Backbone as numpy.savetxt, mean C-alpha at the origin, in Angstrom:
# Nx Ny Nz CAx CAy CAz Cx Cy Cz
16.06 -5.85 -16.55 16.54 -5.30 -15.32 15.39 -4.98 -14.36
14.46 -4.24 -15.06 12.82 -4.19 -14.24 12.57 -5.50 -13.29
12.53 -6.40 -14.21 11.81 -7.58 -13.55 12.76 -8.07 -12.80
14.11 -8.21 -12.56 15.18 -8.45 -11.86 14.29 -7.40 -10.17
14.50 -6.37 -10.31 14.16 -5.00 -9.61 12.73 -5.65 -8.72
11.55 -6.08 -9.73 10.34 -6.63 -8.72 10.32 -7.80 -8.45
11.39 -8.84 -8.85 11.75 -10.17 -7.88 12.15 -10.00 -6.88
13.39 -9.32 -6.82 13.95 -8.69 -5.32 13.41 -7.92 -4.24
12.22 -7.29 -5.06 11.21 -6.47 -4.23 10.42 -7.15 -3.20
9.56 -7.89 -4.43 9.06 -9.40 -4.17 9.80 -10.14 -2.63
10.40 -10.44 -3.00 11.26 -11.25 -1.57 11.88 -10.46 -0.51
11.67 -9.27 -0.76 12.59 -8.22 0.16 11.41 -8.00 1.74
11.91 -8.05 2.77 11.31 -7.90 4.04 9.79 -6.64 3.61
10.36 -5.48 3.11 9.32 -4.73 2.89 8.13 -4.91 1.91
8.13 -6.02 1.24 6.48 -6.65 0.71 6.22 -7.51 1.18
7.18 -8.32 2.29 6.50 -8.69 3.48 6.02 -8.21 4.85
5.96 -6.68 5.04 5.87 -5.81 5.74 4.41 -5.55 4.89
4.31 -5.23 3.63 3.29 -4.95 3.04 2.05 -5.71 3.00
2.44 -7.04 3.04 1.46 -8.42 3.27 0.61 -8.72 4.35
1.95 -8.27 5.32 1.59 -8.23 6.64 0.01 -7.54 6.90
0.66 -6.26 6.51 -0.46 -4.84 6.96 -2.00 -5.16 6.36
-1.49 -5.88 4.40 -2.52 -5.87 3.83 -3.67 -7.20 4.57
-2.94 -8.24 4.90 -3.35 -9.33 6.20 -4.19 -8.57 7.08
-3.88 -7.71 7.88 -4.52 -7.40 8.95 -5.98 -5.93 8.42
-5.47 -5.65 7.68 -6.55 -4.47 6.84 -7.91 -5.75 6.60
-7.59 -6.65 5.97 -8.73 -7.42 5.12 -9.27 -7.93 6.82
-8.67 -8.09 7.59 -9.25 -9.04 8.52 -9.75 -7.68 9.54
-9.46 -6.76 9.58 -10.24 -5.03 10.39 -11.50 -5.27 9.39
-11.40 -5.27 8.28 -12.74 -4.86 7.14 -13.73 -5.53 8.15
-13.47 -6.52 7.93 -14.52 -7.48 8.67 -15.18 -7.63 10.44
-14.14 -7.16 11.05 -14.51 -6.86 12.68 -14.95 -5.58 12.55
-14.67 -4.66 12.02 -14.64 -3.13 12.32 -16.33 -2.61 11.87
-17.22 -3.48 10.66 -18.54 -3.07 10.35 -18.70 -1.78 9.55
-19.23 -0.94 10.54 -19.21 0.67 9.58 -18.05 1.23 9.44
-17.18 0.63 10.41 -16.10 1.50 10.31 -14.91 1.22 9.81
-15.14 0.20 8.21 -14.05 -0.47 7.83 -13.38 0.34 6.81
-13.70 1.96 6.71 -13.14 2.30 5.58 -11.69 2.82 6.49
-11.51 2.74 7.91 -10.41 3.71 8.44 -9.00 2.40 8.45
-9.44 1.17 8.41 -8.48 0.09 8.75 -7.84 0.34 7.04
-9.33 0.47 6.15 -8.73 0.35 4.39 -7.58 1.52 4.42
-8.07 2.78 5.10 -7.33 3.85 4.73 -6.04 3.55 4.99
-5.47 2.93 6.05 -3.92 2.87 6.72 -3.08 2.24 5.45
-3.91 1.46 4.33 -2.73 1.05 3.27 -2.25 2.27 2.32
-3.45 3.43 2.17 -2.92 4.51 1.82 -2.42 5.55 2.08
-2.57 5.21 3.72 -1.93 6.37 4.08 -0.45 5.78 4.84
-0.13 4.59 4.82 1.24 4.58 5.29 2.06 4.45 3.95
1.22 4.04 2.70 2.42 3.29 1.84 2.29 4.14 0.49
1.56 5.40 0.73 1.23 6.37 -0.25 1.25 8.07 0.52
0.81 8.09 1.47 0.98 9.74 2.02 2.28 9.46 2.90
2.74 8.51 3.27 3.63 8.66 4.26 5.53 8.95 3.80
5.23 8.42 2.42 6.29 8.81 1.30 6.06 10.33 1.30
5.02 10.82 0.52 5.43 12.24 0.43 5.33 13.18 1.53
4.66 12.71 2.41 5.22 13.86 3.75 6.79 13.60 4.23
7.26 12.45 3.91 8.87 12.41 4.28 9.54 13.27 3.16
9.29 13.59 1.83 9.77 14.00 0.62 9.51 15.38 1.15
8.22 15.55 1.30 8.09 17.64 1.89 9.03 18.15 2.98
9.29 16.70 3.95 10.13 17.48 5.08 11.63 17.46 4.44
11.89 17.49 3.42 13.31 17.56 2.51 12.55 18.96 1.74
11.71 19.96 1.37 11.32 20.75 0.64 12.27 21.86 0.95
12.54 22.17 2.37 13.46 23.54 3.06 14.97 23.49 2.94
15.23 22.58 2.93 16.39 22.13 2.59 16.96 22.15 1.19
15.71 21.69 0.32 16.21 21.83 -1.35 16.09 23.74 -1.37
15.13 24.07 -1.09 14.90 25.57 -1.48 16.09 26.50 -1.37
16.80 25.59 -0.03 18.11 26.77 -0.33 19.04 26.47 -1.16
18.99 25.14 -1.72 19.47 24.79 -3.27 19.13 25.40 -4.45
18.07 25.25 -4.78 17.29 25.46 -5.57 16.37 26.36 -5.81
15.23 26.64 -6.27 14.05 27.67 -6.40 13.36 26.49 -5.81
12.13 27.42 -5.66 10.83 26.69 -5.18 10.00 25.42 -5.88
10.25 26.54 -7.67 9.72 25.07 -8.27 10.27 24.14 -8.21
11.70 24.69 -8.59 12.80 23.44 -9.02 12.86 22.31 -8.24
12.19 22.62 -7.09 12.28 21.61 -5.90 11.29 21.02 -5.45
10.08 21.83 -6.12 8.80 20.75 -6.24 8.76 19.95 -7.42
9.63 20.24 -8.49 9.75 19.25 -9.48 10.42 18.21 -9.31
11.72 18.41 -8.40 12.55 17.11 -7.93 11.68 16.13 -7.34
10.80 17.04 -6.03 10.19 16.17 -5.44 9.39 15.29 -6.39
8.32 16.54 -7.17 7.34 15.27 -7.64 8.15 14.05 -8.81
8.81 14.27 -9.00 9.93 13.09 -9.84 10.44 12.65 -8.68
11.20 12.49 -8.16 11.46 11.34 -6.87 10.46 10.42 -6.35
8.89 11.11 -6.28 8.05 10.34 -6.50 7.28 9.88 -6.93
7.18 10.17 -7.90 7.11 9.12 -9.44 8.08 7.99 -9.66
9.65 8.33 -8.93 10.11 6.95 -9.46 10.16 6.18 -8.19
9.35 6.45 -6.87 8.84 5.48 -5.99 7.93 4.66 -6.04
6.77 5.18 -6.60 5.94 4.34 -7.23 5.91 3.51 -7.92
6.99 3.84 -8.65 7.55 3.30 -10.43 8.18 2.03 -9.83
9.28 2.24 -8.56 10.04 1.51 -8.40 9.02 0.07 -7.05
8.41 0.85 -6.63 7.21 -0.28 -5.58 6.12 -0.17 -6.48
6.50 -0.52 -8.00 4.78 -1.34 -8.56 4.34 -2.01 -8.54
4.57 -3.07 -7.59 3.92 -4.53 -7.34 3.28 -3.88 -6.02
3.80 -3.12 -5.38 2.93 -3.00 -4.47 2.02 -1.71 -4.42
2.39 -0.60 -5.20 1.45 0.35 -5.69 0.18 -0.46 -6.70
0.22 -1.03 -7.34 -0.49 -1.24 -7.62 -1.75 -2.47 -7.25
-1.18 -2.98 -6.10 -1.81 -3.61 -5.16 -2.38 -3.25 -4.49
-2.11 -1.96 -3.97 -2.80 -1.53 -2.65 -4.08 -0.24 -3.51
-3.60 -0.33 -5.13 -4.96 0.41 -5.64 -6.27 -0.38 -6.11
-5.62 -1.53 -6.60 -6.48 -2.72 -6.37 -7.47 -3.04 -5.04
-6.23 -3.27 -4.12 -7.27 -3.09 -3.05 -8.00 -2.46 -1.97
-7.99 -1.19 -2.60 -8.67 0.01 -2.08 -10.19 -0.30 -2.65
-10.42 -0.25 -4.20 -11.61 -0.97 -4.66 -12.11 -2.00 -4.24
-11.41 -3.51 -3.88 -12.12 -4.62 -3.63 -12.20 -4.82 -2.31
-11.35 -3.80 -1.13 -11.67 -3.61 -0.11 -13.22 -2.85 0.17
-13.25 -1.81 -0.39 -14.55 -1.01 -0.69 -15.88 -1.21 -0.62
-15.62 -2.12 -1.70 -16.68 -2.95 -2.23 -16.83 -3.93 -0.99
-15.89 -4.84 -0.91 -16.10 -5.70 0.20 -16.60 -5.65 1.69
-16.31 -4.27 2.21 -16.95 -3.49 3.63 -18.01 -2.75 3.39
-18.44 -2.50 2.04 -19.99 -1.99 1.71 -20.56 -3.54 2.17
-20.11 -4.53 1.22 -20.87 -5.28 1.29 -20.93 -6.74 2.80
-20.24 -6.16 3.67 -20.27 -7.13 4.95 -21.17 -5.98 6.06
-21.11 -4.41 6.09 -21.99 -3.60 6.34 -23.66 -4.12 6.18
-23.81 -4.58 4.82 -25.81 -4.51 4.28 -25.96 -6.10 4.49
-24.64 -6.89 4.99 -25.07 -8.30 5.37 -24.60 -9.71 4.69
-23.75 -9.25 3.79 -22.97 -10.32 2.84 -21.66 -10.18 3.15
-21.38 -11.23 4.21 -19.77 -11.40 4.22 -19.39 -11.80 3.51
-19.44 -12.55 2.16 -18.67 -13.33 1.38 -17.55 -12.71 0.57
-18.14 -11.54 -0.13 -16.72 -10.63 -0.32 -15.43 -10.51 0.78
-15.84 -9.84 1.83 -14.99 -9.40 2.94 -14.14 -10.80 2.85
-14.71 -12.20 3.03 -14.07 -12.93 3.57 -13.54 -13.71 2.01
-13.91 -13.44 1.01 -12.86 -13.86 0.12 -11.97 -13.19 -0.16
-11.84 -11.61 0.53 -10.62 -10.56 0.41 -9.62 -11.03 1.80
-9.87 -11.55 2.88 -9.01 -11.77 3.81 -8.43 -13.08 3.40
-9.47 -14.53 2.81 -8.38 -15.55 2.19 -7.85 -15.16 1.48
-7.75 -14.20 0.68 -6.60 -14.12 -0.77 -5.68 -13.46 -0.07
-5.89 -12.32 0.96 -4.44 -11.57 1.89 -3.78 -12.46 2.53
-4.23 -13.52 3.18 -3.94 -14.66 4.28 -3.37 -15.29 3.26
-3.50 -16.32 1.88 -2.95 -17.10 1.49 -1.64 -16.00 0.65
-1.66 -14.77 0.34 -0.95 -14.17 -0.11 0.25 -14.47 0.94
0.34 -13.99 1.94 1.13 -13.68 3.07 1.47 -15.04 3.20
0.98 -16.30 3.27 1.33 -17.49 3.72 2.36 -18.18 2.92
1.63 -17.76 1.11 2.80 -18.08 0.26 4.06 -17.48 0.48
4.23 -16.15 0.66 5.54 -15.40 0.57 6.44 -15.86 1.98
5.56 -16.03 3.15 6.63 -16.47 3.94 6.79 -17.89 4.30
6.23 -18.79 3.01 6.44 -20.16 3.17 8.11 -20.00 1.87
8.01 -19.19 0.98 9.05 -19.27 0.17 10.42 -17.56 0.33
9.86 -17.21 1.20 11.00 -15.91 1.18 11.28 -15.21 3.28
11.12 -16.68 4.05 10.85 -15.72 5.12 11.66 -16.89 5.97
């Protein structure tokens, strides 16, 4: 049923929304120079903080349900099974927080070759999915 769950994911508009972003992050690394860690940041902060600040603005609302903990426990289990449930792409975008990293250290001291073997693998990523799901 899992793997049913990340085929559909897979082909669903929103990991092509994800492709998209991760497309344009790898290709900022590379124009942006010193300042490629803020283009890296936007994969964690739209597709990792931007979940749980929507989950906190539900916190006032549970409390008058619930107790305080009880409702930081819902939360943090609701997101746990977001993650759980976008692991093709959670665990993509932790992947490429590192090889982004690495890759804008290293187009910074003068070696594009990282940077630019992280934007062909986003580019042919994105090209496959919307040559077969778009």
């Amino acid at each position: 049923m899992i793997g049913n769950w990340y085929s559909s994911l897979r082909a669903s508009r929103l990991y092509g929304v994800f492709l998209r972003h991760r497309a344009w992050t790898a290709s900022a690394i590379q124009s942006t120079h010193l300042l490629f860690c803020f283009p890296l940041g936007t994969l964690g902060l739209v597709w990792f903080c931007l979940p749980v600040l929507i989950l906190g603005l539900c916190l006032p609302a549970l409390t008058t349900v619930f107790t305080l903990g009880q409702s930081l426990a819902f939360l943090m289990a609701t997101y746990g099974i977001f993650l759980v449930a976008t692991a093709p792409i959670s665990l993509r975008i932790i992947s490429d927080l590192r090889v982004g990293y690495l890759a804008g250290f290293a187009n910074v001291l003068g070696n594009a070759n990282p940077s630019n073997a992280f934007r062909k693998e986003a580019e042919c990523d994105l090209a496959e999915w919307s040559a077969t799901h778009a």
